[in-house]
Coordinates of C-alpha atoms in Angstrom, one line a residue:
X1 CA 90.7 102.5 68.2
X2 CA 93.0 102.3 71.2
X3 CA 95.6 105.1 71.2
X4 CA 97.0 107.7 73.4
X5 CA 94.2 110.2 72.6
X6 CA 91.3 107.5 72.6
X7 CA 89.9 104.5 74.4
X8 CA 86.9 102.3 74.0
X9 CA 84.5 101.6 76.7
X10 CA 81.3 99.4 76.6
X11 CA 79.2 102.3 75.9
X12 CA 81.5 103.8 73.1
X13 CA 84.6 105.6 72.2
X14 CA 86.1 108.2 74.7
X15 CA 88.5 110.8 72.9
X16 CA 90.8 113.5 74.2
X17 CA 89.5 117.1 73.2
X18 CA 92.1 119.1 75.1
X19 CA 94.8 119.0 77.5
X20 CA 96.1 121.6 80.0
X21 CA 99.7 121.8 81.1
X22 CA 100.4 124.2 83.9
X23 CA 103.1 126.8 82.7
X24 CA 106.1 127.4 84.7
X25 CA 105.7 130.4 87.1
X26 CA 108.6 131.8 89.1
X27 CA 108.0 131.7 92.9
X28 CA 109.3 134.2 95.4
X29 CA 110.4 133.4 98.9
X30 CA 109.6 135.5 101.9
X31 CA 113.0 135.0 103.2
X32 CA 116.2 135.1 101.0
X33 CA 118.5 133.3 103.3
X34 CA 120.3 130.3 101.9
X35 CA 118.8 127.9 104.5
X36 CA 115.3 128.9 103.4
X37 CA 116.1 128.6 99.8
X38 CA 117.5 125.1 100.4
X39 CA 114.5 124.2 102.4
X40 CA 112.3 125.2 99.6
X41 CA 114.1 123.5 97.0
X42 CA 114.0 120.2 98.9
X43 CA 110.4 120.3 99.3
X44 CA 109.4 121.0 95.7
X45 CA 106.7 118.7 94.3
X46 CA 106.1 117.2 97.8
X47 CA 102.3 117.8 97.5
X48 CA 100.1 116.3 94.8
X49 CA 97.8 118.3 92.6
X50 CA 94.1 118.2 93.2
X51 CA 91.1 119.4 91.2
X52 CA 88.1 121.4 92.2
X53 CA 85.4 122.0 89.7
X54 CA 82.3 124.1 89.6
X55 CA 79.5 125.0 86.8
X56 CA 77.8 128.5 87.0
X57 CA 75.4 130.2 84.7
X58 CA 76.2 133.7 83.3
X59 CA 73.1 135.6 82.3
X60 CA 73.2 137.7 79.1
X61 CA 74.2 141.3 79.7
X62 CA 71.4 143.7 79.7
X63 CA 71.6 146.7 77.5
X64 CA 69.8 150.0 78.2
X65 CA 68.5 150.1 74.7
X66 CA 69.7 151.0 71.2
X67 CA 71.4 154.4 70.9
X68 CA 69.1 155.4 67.9
X69 CA 66.0 155.0 70.0
X70 CA 67.7 156.8 72.9
X71 CA 68.6 159.8 70.9
X72 CA 65.2 159.8 69.2
X73 CA 63.4 160.1 72.6
X74 CA 65.9 162.7 73.7
X75 CA 66.8 160.7 76.7
X76 CA 70.4 159.8 77.8
X77 CA 69.5 156.3 79.1
X78 CA 73.1 155.1 78.7
X79 CA 74.5 157.6 81.1
X80 CA 71.8 157.1 83.7
X81 CA 72.2 153.3 83.6
X82 CA 75.9 153.8 83.8
X83 CA 75.6 156.2 86.8
X84 CA 73.3 153.9 88.6
X85 CA 75.7 151.0 88.0
X86 CA 78.8 153.0 89.3
X87 CA 76.8 154.0 92.4
X88 CA 75.9 150.4 93.2
X89 CA 79.5 149.3 92.7
X90 CA 80.6 152.1 94.9
X91 CA 78.4 150.9 97.8
X92 CA 79.5 147.4 97.2
X93 CA 83.0 148.3 97.3
X94 CA 82.5 150.2 100.7
X95 CA 81.1 147.1 102.2
X96 CA 83.6 144.5 100.9
X97 CA 86.9 146.7 101.5
X98 CA 86.1 147.1 105.4
X99 CA 89.2 145.9 107.0
X100 CA 87.8 146.1 110.6
X101 CA 85.1 143.8 112.1
X102 CA 82.0 145.3 113.9
X103 CA 81.5 143.0 116.9
X104 CA 78.1 144.4 117.5
X105 CA 76.7 143.2 114.3
X106 CA 75.7 139.7 113.0
X107 CA 78.2 138.4 110.2
X108 CA 76.6 138.8 106.8
X109 CA 75.5 135.7 105.1
X110 CA 76.2 134.9 101.4
X111 CA 73.2 133.9 99.2
X112 CA 72.9 133.2 95.5
X113 CA 69.6 132.3 93.6
X114 CA 71.9 130.3 91.2
X115 CA 73.2 128.2 94.0
X116 CA 70.1 127.0 95.5
X117 CA 69.6 123.3 96.4
X118 CA 67.9 121.4 93.6
X119 CA 64.3 120.2 94.2
X120 CA 65.3 116.6 93.6
X121 CA 68.1 116.8 96.2
X122 CA 67.8 114.8 99.5
X123 CA 69.3 117.6 101.4
X124 CA 66.9 119.5 103.8
X125 CA 68.6 122.7 104.9
X126 CA 65.6 123.7 107.2
X127 CA 66.2 120.8 109.6
X128 CA 69.9 121.5 110.4
X129 CA 71.5 121.1 113.7
X130 CA 72.7 124.3 115.3
X131 CA 76.3 123.5 114.5
X132 CA 75.6 123.9 110.6
X133 CA 73.1 126.5 111.2
X134 CA 74.3 130.1 110.3
X135 CA 72.9 132.8 112.8
X136 CA 70.1 134.7 111.1
X137 CA 69.1 138.3 111.8
X138 CA 66.0 140.5 111.1
X139 CA 67.6 142.8 108.6
X140 CA 68.3 141.7 105.0
X141 CA 71.8 140.0 104.4
X142 CA 74.2 141.4 102.1
X143 CA 76.7 139.3 100.2
X144 CA 79.8 138.9 102.0
X145 CA 83.3 139.1 100.4
X146 CA 86.9 138.6 101.5
X147 CA 88.5 141.7 103.0
X148 CA 91.8 142.1 101.1
X149 CA 92.6 143.0 97.4
X150 CA 95.1 140.5 96.1
X151 CA 96.7 143.2 93.6
X152 CA 97.4 145.8 96.3
X153 CA 98.1 143.6 99.3
X154 CA 101.6 144.0 101.0
X155 CA 101.3 140.5 102.5
X156 CA 104.2 138.1 101.6
X157 CA 102.1 135.2 101.7
X158 CA 100.8 136.0 98.0
X159 CA 103.9 136.5 96.0
X160 CA 102.5 137.0 92.6
X161 CA 99.1 137.1 90.7
X162 CA 98.8 136.9 87.0
X163 CA 95.3 137.2 85.0
X164 CA 94.8 136.5 81.3
X165 CA 94.8 139.7 79.0
X166 CA 91.3 141.1 78.9
X167 CA 90.2 139.3 82.2
X168 CA 87.3 141.6 83.1
X169 CA 86.1 141.8 79.5
X170 CA 86.3 138.0 79.1
X171 CA 84.0 137.5 82.2
X172 CA 81.6 140.3 81.3
X173 CA 80.9 138.8 77.9
X174 CA 80.2 135.3 79.1
X175 CA 76.6 133.9 78.7
X176 CA 75.1 130.6 79.4
X177 CA 76.9 127.7 81.6
X178 CA 80.5 127.9 82.1
X179 CA 82.8 125.2 83.9
X180 CA 85.7 126.1 85.8
X181 CA 88.7 124.0 87.1
X182 CA 91.0 125.0 90.0
X183 CA 94.1 123.0 90.5
X184 CA 97.4 123.4 92.5
X185 CA 101.0 122.9 91.3
X186 CA 103.9 123.4 93.4
X187 CA 103.4 126.8 95.0
X188 CA 101.0 128.0 92.2
X189 CA 97.1 127.9 92.2
X190 CA 95.5 127.9 88.8
X191 CA 91.9 128.9 87.5
X192 CA 91.1 127.7 84.0
X193 CA 87.9 127.6 82.1
X194 CA 86.7 124.3 80.4
X195 CA 86.4 124.3 76.7
X196 CA 88.0 127.9 76.3
X197 CA 89.7 128.7 73.1
X198 CA 92.6 130.2 75.0
X199 CA 94.9 127.7 76.8
X200 CA 96.0 130.4 79.2
X201 CA 94.6 130.1 82.6
X202 CA 92.3 132.8 83.7
X203 CA 94.2 133.4 86.9
X204 CA 97.4 132.1 88.3
X205 CA 98.4 132.9 92.0
X206 CA 101.8 132.1 93.5
X207 CA 102.2 131.6 97.3
X208 CA 105.2 131.5 99.6
X209 CA 103.7 128.3 101.0
X210 CA 102.4 125.0 99.3
X211 CA 98.8 124.7 98.5
X212 CA 97.9 121.2 99.5
X213 CA 94.0 121.1 99.0
X214 CA 91.1 123.3 98.0
X215 CA 87.4 123.3 97.4
X216 CA 84.9 125.7 95.6
X217 CA 81.4 126.3 97.3
X218 CA 78.6 125.5 94.7
X219 CA 76.0 126.9 96.9
X220 CA 77.3 130.4 96.7
X221 CA 78.7 130.2 93.3
X222 CA 77.4 132.7 90.8
X223 CA 78.6 135.0 88.0
X224 CA 79.2 137.7 90.5
X225 CA 81.3 135.9 93.1
X226 CA 83.0 132.6 93.8
X227 CA 84.0 131.1 97.2
X228 CA 87.1 129.2 97.1
X229 CA 89.0 127.9 100.2
X230 CA 92.6 126.8 99.9
X231 CA 94.6 124.9 102.4
X232 CA 98.3 124.9 102.9
X233 CA 101.2 122.9 104.2
X234 CA 101.7 125.5 106.9
X235 CA 98.2 125.0 108.3
X236 CA 97.1 128.4 106.8
X237 CA 93.9 128.8 105.1
X238 CA 92.8 131.5 102.3
X239 CA 89.3 132.2 101.4
X240 CA 89.5 133.5 97.9
X241 CA 87.0 135.2 95.5
X242 CA 88.9 135.0 92.1
X243 CA 86.3 137.2 90.3
X244 CA 86.8 140.2 92.7
X245 CA 90.4 139.3 93.4
X246 CA 89.9 139.5 97.0
X247 CA 91.1 137.2 99.8
X248 CA 91.1 136.7 103.5
X249 CA 93.3 134.4 105.7
X250 CA 92.3 132.1 108.4
X251 CA 94.3 130.1 110.8
X252 CA 96.8 132.6 110.0
X253 CA 100.4 131.3 110.8
X254 CA 98.9 128.3 112.4
X255 CA 97.0 130.2 115.2
X256 CA 94.5 127.3 115.6
X257 CA 96.5 124.4 114.0
X258 CA 100.1 124.3 112.6
X259 CA 99.7 120.9 111.1
X260 CA 99.5 120.7 107.4
X261 CA 96.0 120.8 105.7
X262 CA 95.2 117.5 103.9
X263 CA 91.7 118.0 102.8
X264 CA 89.0 120.8 102.8
X265 CA 85.2 120.7 102.0
X266 CA 82.5 123.2 102.2
X267 CA 79.4 122.2 104.0
X268 CA 77.2 121.5 101.1
X269 CA 74.2 123.4 102.6
X270 CA 75.9 126.2 104.2
X271 CA 77.3 129.4 102.6
X272 CA 79.8 130.0 105.3
X273 CA 81.0 126.8 107.0
X274 CA 83.7 124.4 105.7
X275 CA 85.8 121.5 107.3
X276 CA 89.4 121.0 107.1
X277 CA 91.4 117.9 108.0
X278 CA 95.0 118.0 109.1
X279 CA 98.0 115.7 109.3
X280 CA 97.8 115.6 113.2
X281 CA 94.5 113.6 113.0
X282 CA 92.0 116.3 113.5
X283 CA 89.2 117.9 111.6
X284 CA 88.3 121.6 112.2
X285 CA 85.1 123.4 111.5
X286 CA 85.5 126.9 110.2
X287 CA 83.3 129.9 109.4
X288 CA 84.8 132.0 106.5
X289 CA 83.2 135.2 108.1
X290 CA 84.7 134.9 111.4
X291 CA 88.1 135.7 112.9
X292 CA 90.6 133.4 114.6
X293 CA 90.0 133.1 118.3
X294 CA 92.5 132.1 121.1
X295 CA 92.0 128.4 121.2
X296 CA 93.7 125.4 122.7
X297 CA 92.4 121.9 121.9
X298 CA 92.1 119.4 124.7
X299 CA 94.2 116.3 124.6
X300 CA 92.7 112.9 125.2
X301 CA 94.6 110.2 127.0
X302 CA 97.1 108.2 125.0
X303 CA 97.7 111.3 122.8
X304 CA 101.0 112.6 123.9
X305 CA 102.8 115.9 122.8
X306 CA 105.4 113.9 121.1
X307 CA 102.8 112.0 119.1
X308 CA 101.0 115.0 117.9
X309 CA 103.5 117.7 118.1
X310 CA 101.1 119.8 119.9
X311 CA 101.4 121.0 123.6
X312 CA 98.8 120.3 126.2
X313 CA 98.3 118.1 129.3
X314 CA 96.5 114.7 129.1
X315 CA 92.9 114.5 130.3
X316 CA 92.4 113.1 133.8
X317 CA 91.1 109.5 133.7
X318 CA 92.3 105.9 134.0
X319 CA 91.2 104.8 130.6
X320 CA 93.2 105.2 127.3
X321 CA 91.7 106.9 124.3
X322 CA 90.9 104.5 121.5
X323 CA 90.3 106.5 118.2
X324 CA 88.6 103.4 116.7
X325 CA 85.9 103.6 119.3
X326 CA 85.3 107.3 119.8
X327 CA 86.4 110.8 118.7
X328 CA 87.4 113.6 120.9
X329 CA 85.4 116.9 120.4
X330 CA 86.7 120.2 121.9
X331 CA 83.9 122.8 121.9
X332 CA 85.2 126.4 122.3
X333 CA 83.1 128.8 124.5
X334 CA 81.3 130.3 121.4
X335 CA 80.4 126.8 120.0
X336 CA 76.5 126.4 119.5
X337 CA 76.3 123.4 121.8
X338 CA 79.0 124.6 124.3
X339 CA 78.5 123.5 128.1
X340 CA 79.7 127.1 128.9
X341 CA 76.9 129.2 130.4
X342 CA 75.2 131.7 128.2
X343 CA 76.1 134.6 130.4
X344 CA 79.9 133.4 130.3
X345 CA 79.8 132.9 126.6
X346 CA 78.5 136.2 126.1
X347 CA 81.4 137.6 128.1
X348 CA 83.8 135.9 125.8
X349 CA 82.5 138.1 122.9
X350 CA 81.3 137.2 119.3
X351 CA 81.7 133.8 117.9
X352 CA 85.1 133.1 116.4
X353 CA 87.0 130.3 114.7
X354 CA 87.1 127.3 115.2
X355 CA 83.4 126.5 115.4
X356 CA 84.5 123.1 116.5
X357 CA 87.5 120.8 116.8
X358 CA 87.4 117.0 116.2
X359 CA 90.3 114.8 117.1
X360 CA 89.6 111.8 115.0
X361 CA 92.8 109.8 114.9
X362 CA 96.4 109.7 116.0
X363 CA 97.6 109.5 112.5
X364 CA 97.0 111.9 109.6
X365 CA 93.4 112.3 108.1
X366 CA 93.9 111.7 104.4
X367 CA 90.6 112.8 103.0
X368 CA 86.9 113.1 103.9
X369 CA 83.6 113.5 102.1
X370 CA 80.0 114.4 103.3
X371 CA 77.1 112.0 102.6
X372 CA 74.5 113.3 100.2
X373 CA 72.0 114.2 103.0
X374 CA 75.0 116.2 104.7
X375 CA 74.2 114.3 108.0
X376 CA 77.5 112.2 108.0
X377 CA 81.1 112.5 107.1
X378 CA 83.3 109.5 105.9
X379 CA 86.9 110.1 106.9
X380 CA 89.9 108.0 106.0
X381 CA 93.3 108.1 107.9
X382 CA 96.8 106.9 107.6
X383 CA 96.0 104.3 110.1
X384 CA 94.0 102.3 107.5
X385 CA 90.5 103.1 108.9
X386 CA 87.3 104.4 107.4
X387 CA 85.4 106.3 110.0
X388 CA 81.7 107.2 109.6
X389 CA 80.9 110.3 111.7
X390 CA 77.6 111.9 112.7
X391 CA 78.5 115.3 111.8
X392 CA 75.4 116.9 113.4
X393 CA 75.9 115.1 116.8
X394 CA 79.7 115.1 116.5
X395 CA 80.1 111.4 117.3
X396 CA 81.8 108.5 115.9
X397 CA 79.3 106.0 114.2
X398 CA 81.3 103.2 112.8
X399 CA 85.0 102.5 112.1
X400 CA 86.2 100.0 109.3
X401 CA 89.6 98.8 108.8
X402 CA 91.3 98.4 105.4
X403 CA 92.7 95.1 104.0
X404 CA 96.3 96.4 104.3
X405 CA 98.0 99.8 104.7
X406 CA 96.5 103.4 104.6
X407 CA 93.4 104.4 102.9
X408 CA 94.2 107.3 100.4
X409 CA 91.0 108.4 98.8
X410 CA 87.2 108.1 99.4
X411 CA 83.8 108.8 97.6
X412 CA 80.1 108.5 98.6
X413 CA 77.8 107.2 96.2
X414 CA 75.1 109.7 94.9
X415 CA 72.2 108.0 96.7
X416 CA 74.1 107.6 99.8
X417 CA 74.0 103.7 99.8
X418 CA 77.7 102.9 99.5
X419 CA 81.1 104.4 100.6
X420 CA 84.1 103.8 98.0
X421 CA 87.7 103.9 99.1
X422 CA 91.1 103.4 97.5
X423 CA 94.3 102.5 99.5
X424 CA 97.8 101.3 99.6
X425 CA 96.5 97.6 99.2
X426 CA 95.9 98.4 95.4
X427 CA 92.3 97.8 96.0
X428 CA 89.1 99.7 95.7
X429 CA 86.8 98.9 98.5
X430 CA 83.0 99.2 98.5
X431 CA 81.4 99.6 102.0
X432 CA 77.6 99.6 102.9
X433 CA 77.3 101.9 106.0
X434 CA 73.7 100.8 106.3
X435 CA 74.5 97.2 106.6
X436 CA 77.8 97.7 108.2
X437 CA 80.0 95.5 105.9
X438 CA 82.3 95.2 103.0
X439 CA 80.0 94.6 99.7
X440 CA 82.8 94.2 97.3
X441 CA 86.5 94.9 96.5
X442 CA 87.8 95.9 93.1
X443 CA 91.0 94.6 91.7
X444 CA 92.9 96.2 88.8
X445 CA 95.5 98.6 90.0
X446 CA 99.0 97.4 90.6
X447 CA 100.1 100.3 92.8
X448 CA 98.7 102.7 95.3
X449 CA 95.2 104.2 94.4
X450 CA 95.3 107.8 94.2
X451 CA 91.7 109.0 93.6
X452 CA 88.1 107.7 93.1
X453 CA 85.0 109.3 92.0
X454 CA 81.5 108.3 91.0
X455 CA 80.2 109.4 87.7
X456 CA 76.7 110.7 88.5
X457 CA 75.6 110.6 84.8
X458 CA 75.9 106.8 84.8
X459 CA 74.5 105.9 88.1
X460 CA 70.9 105.0 89.0
X461 CA 69.0 102.9 91.7
X462 CA 70.6 99.7 90.2
X463 CA 73.9 100.4 88.7
X464 CA 76.8 102.6 89.6
X465 CA 79.7 103.7 87.4
X466 CA 82.8 105.1 89.1
X467 CA 86.4 105.6 88.1
X468 CA 89.9 105.6 89.8
X469 CA 93.5 106.5 89.1
X470 CA 96.6 105.2 90.7
X471 CA 100.3 105.5 90.9
X472 CA 100.6 102.7 88.4
X473 CA 99.2 105.5 85.7
X474 CA 96.1 103.5 85.2
X475 CA 92.8 105.0 84.7
X476 CA 90.1 102.4 85.3
X477 CA 86.3 102.5 84.9
X478 CA 84.2 100.2 87.0
X479 CA 80.5 99.1 86.8
X480 CA 78.8 98.0 90.1
X481 CA 75.5 96.4 90.6
X482 CA 74.8 94.8 94.1
X483 CA 72.2 92.4 92.6
X484 CA 74.9 91.0 90.1
X485 CA 77.4 90.2 92.7
X486 CA 78.2 86.5 93.4
X487 CA 78.2 85.9 97.0
X488 CA 81.2 83.9 98.1
X489 CA 80.4 80.6 99.6
X490 CA 82.3 81.3 102.7
X491 CA 80.5 84.4 103.4
X492 CA 77.4 82.7 105.0
X493 CA 79.7 81.1 107.8
X494 CA 81.2 84.5 108.7
X495 CA 78.0 86.7 108.1
X496 CA 77.7 87.5 111.8
X497 CA 81.3 88.7 112.0
X498 CA 81.2 90.7 108.7
X499 CA 78.0 92.7 109.4
X500 CA 78.6 93.4 113.2
X501 CA 77.6 96.8 114.2
X502 CA 77.7 99.1 117.2
X503 CA 74.8 100.3 119.4
X504 CA 74.8 103.8 117.6
X505 CA 75.5 102.4 114.0
X506 CA 74.1 104.0 111.0
X507 CA 71.8 101.1 110.4
X508 CA 70.2 101.3 113.7
X509 CA 69.7 105.1 113.3
X510 CA 68.1 104.4 110.0
X511 CA 65.8 101.8 111.5
X512 CA 67.6 98.6 110.1
X513 CA 68.5 95.7 112.2
X514 CA 68.0 94.7 115.8
X515 CA 69.9 96.4 118.6
X516 CA 69.6 93.3 120.8
X517 CA 72.5 91.4 119.1
X518 CA 74.7 94.4 118.6
X519 CA 78.2 94.4 120.3
X520 CA 79.4 97.6 121.9
X521 CA 82.4 98.1 119.7
X522 CA 82.3 100.3 116.6
X523 CA 85.3 98.7 115.1
X524 CA 84.8 96.5 112.2
X525 CA 88.0 94.5 111.2
X526 CA 88.6 93.6 107.5
X527 CA 87.1 90.6 106.1
X528 CA 89.4 88.1 104.4
X529 CA 89.6 87.9 100.6
X530 CA 87.4 84.8 100.5
X531 CA 84.5 86.6 102.3
X532 CA 84.1 89.4 99.8
X533 CA 83.0 89.5 96.3
X534 CA 85.4 90.8 93.6
X535 CA 84.6 93.3 90.9
X536 CA 86.5 93.5 87.6
X537 CA 87.0 96.7 85.6
X538 CA 85.2 97.4 82.5
X539 CA 88.2 99.4 81.0
X540 CA 91.8 99.9 81.9
X541 CA 93.6 102.8 80.2
X542 CA 97.4 103.2 80.6
X543 CA 98.2 106.9 80.6
X544 CA 101.6 108.1 79.4
X545 CA 102.4 110.7 81.9
X546 CA 103.6 111.6 85.3
X547 CA 101.9 110.1 88.4
X548 CA 98.2 110.5 88.2
X549 CA 96.8 112.1 91.4
X550 CA 93.4 113.4 90.8
X551 CA 90.0 112.3 89.0
X552 CA 86.9 114.2 88.4
X553 CA 83.7 113.6 86.4
X554 CA 82.3 116.9 85.0
X555 CA 78.7 117.3 83.5
X556 CA 79.9 119.3 80.5
X557 CA 82.7 119.4 78.0
X558 CA 86.1 119.1 78.6
X559 CA 90.8 116.1 82.4
X560 CA 99.0 117.8 83.2
X561 CA 94.8 118.2 83.0
X562 CA 93.6 115.9 80.0
X563 CA 90.1 115.7 78.8
X564 CA 88.1 112.8 77.4
X565 CA 84.8 113.5 75.4
X566 CA 82.0 110.9 76.2
X567 CA 80.7 108.7 73.3
X568 CA 77.2 109.5 71.8
X569 CA 74.6 107.6 73.6
X570 CA 71.1 107.3 71.8
X571 CA 68.0 107.6 74.1
X572 CA 66.6 104.4 72.9
X573 CA 69.8 102.4 73.4
X574 CA 71.0 103.9 76.8
X575 CA 71.9 101.2 79.4
X576 CA 71.2 103.5 82.2
X577 CA 67.7 104.6 82.9
X578 CA 67.2 108.2 83.7
X579 CA 69.7 109.5 81.0
X580 CA 67.7 109.1 77.8
X581 CA 66.7 112.9 78.2
X582 CA 70.3 113.7 76.9
X583 CA 71.0 112.5 73.5
X584 CA 74.8 113.7 73.7
X585 CA 76.4 113.6 77.0
X586 CA 79.9 115.2 77.3
X587 CA 82.1 114.9 80.4
X588 CA 85.7 115.2 81.5
X589 CA 87.9 112.9 83.3
X590 CA 90.8 114.7 84.7
X591 CA 94.1 113.2 85.8
X592 CA 96.1 116.2 87.2
X593 CA 99.8 115.6 87.1
X594 CA 101.8 116.4 90.2

């Protein structure tokens, strides 16, 4: 049964249903000088492809009534309906096409009934810290859209926009759930629909810079608009709505940070805020509706200009900044928790970007992810550390060292109990932030791990399914259950060292453990191989393709982008509790090729 298009897992057979290969697209340079062309040619394929996915619901189009009945009643209902619709579109266009920003008004807030937080979600938006709280106003909010039209822009940053034939008609005729994928390849950014009969992308955008990361906001996603943010190797950011073909630029020409963007994530409970990590070891909080402000981050001790390639004097003091113990936060005057007096803050004008600036490491931040309750951020860096950050208090909670080398990818379990990382040690490591220890390591890859992801459809309170891809071109599926792990014999002798925690650790904040025996350091060195349990893979699939760089589990059919359909799982025979309600579960695993 094993072949290039199928593989066998314990639950059944996975088979390829479709495959997407990004077509070649010509790119245009802003500068035509030979030096610029040579530099562009040397940097081709320097940035791996990444995947963002979102599922939205399209409501059936409403008709004004059958023409026969309208004619019988002598009423021109169709024209009246069209006239009302044209008027509403004109009003909306006048709002979205405004190029100037009114400083006297509160920025509008996006809202969507389709993007509301599910009832079973652990997220509680009402209890948010001011940092993640969007300002409210007495008047009713209008849906905000990016300022500029991609098709008529004179900017050299966007060099070409291509859409599928009949683009508007395709979107207007959709009904039911639709899953969209976004991925970058070289200088192009692609928007495709999962399960579409046409293999052409819905939209293809070419830039003068390289897209390095992107994310789509599921909270505001609807049939009328999509909020996508794209990070570039120049540090620039683009807020994009592909449905309306509109965009806006943030951190333009590196106004806030000129360091390459390495990862971007929308704040799951906010319609406007997102975080961006950079290669200089910083994470910056942005608001999509705010303009770039004049901002210079402060530099802590032991971070020199040559180290970070950013200007600025060292902060006074005799102690050296230790990134494994603290993170350095620079609060601009418009920050919600800024120490600047209210009067002085008002004199500075309205709030601008950045919302906040975190210096986390001396080395590049590789990736980061929010906890399910949106209170914490797990960030991994090139220095081989996993950092757990209290995003609301803007403080470092704990710092864990890798077994060897840099960490390259990270994921948080759906229930928030475990953090999963992959790295240059060819291992997947499972951390328990509540117990401040390494729970297990997963051996199966023979090269750097590129991406990890949890399969929420096969995760419950006892068992966890996750997948990984690596530079060895292996797609590996893993099953993990903490109750089934065999505790190493040597672990009892080193239990105190392995589970040490800081005075502000996540366990103490959750009411676990005693603070009397906790040391002051937030840093946790990596335990030896003999101290940690080993998890073996349940399936290893060798993929005959280029290097695999990204992995995503989707709730509906489909991951180059290659797609495997799930096996049929009967309700009475399902190994996972909580999935019996779905007789046929179809998902995609994408390995996007660089």
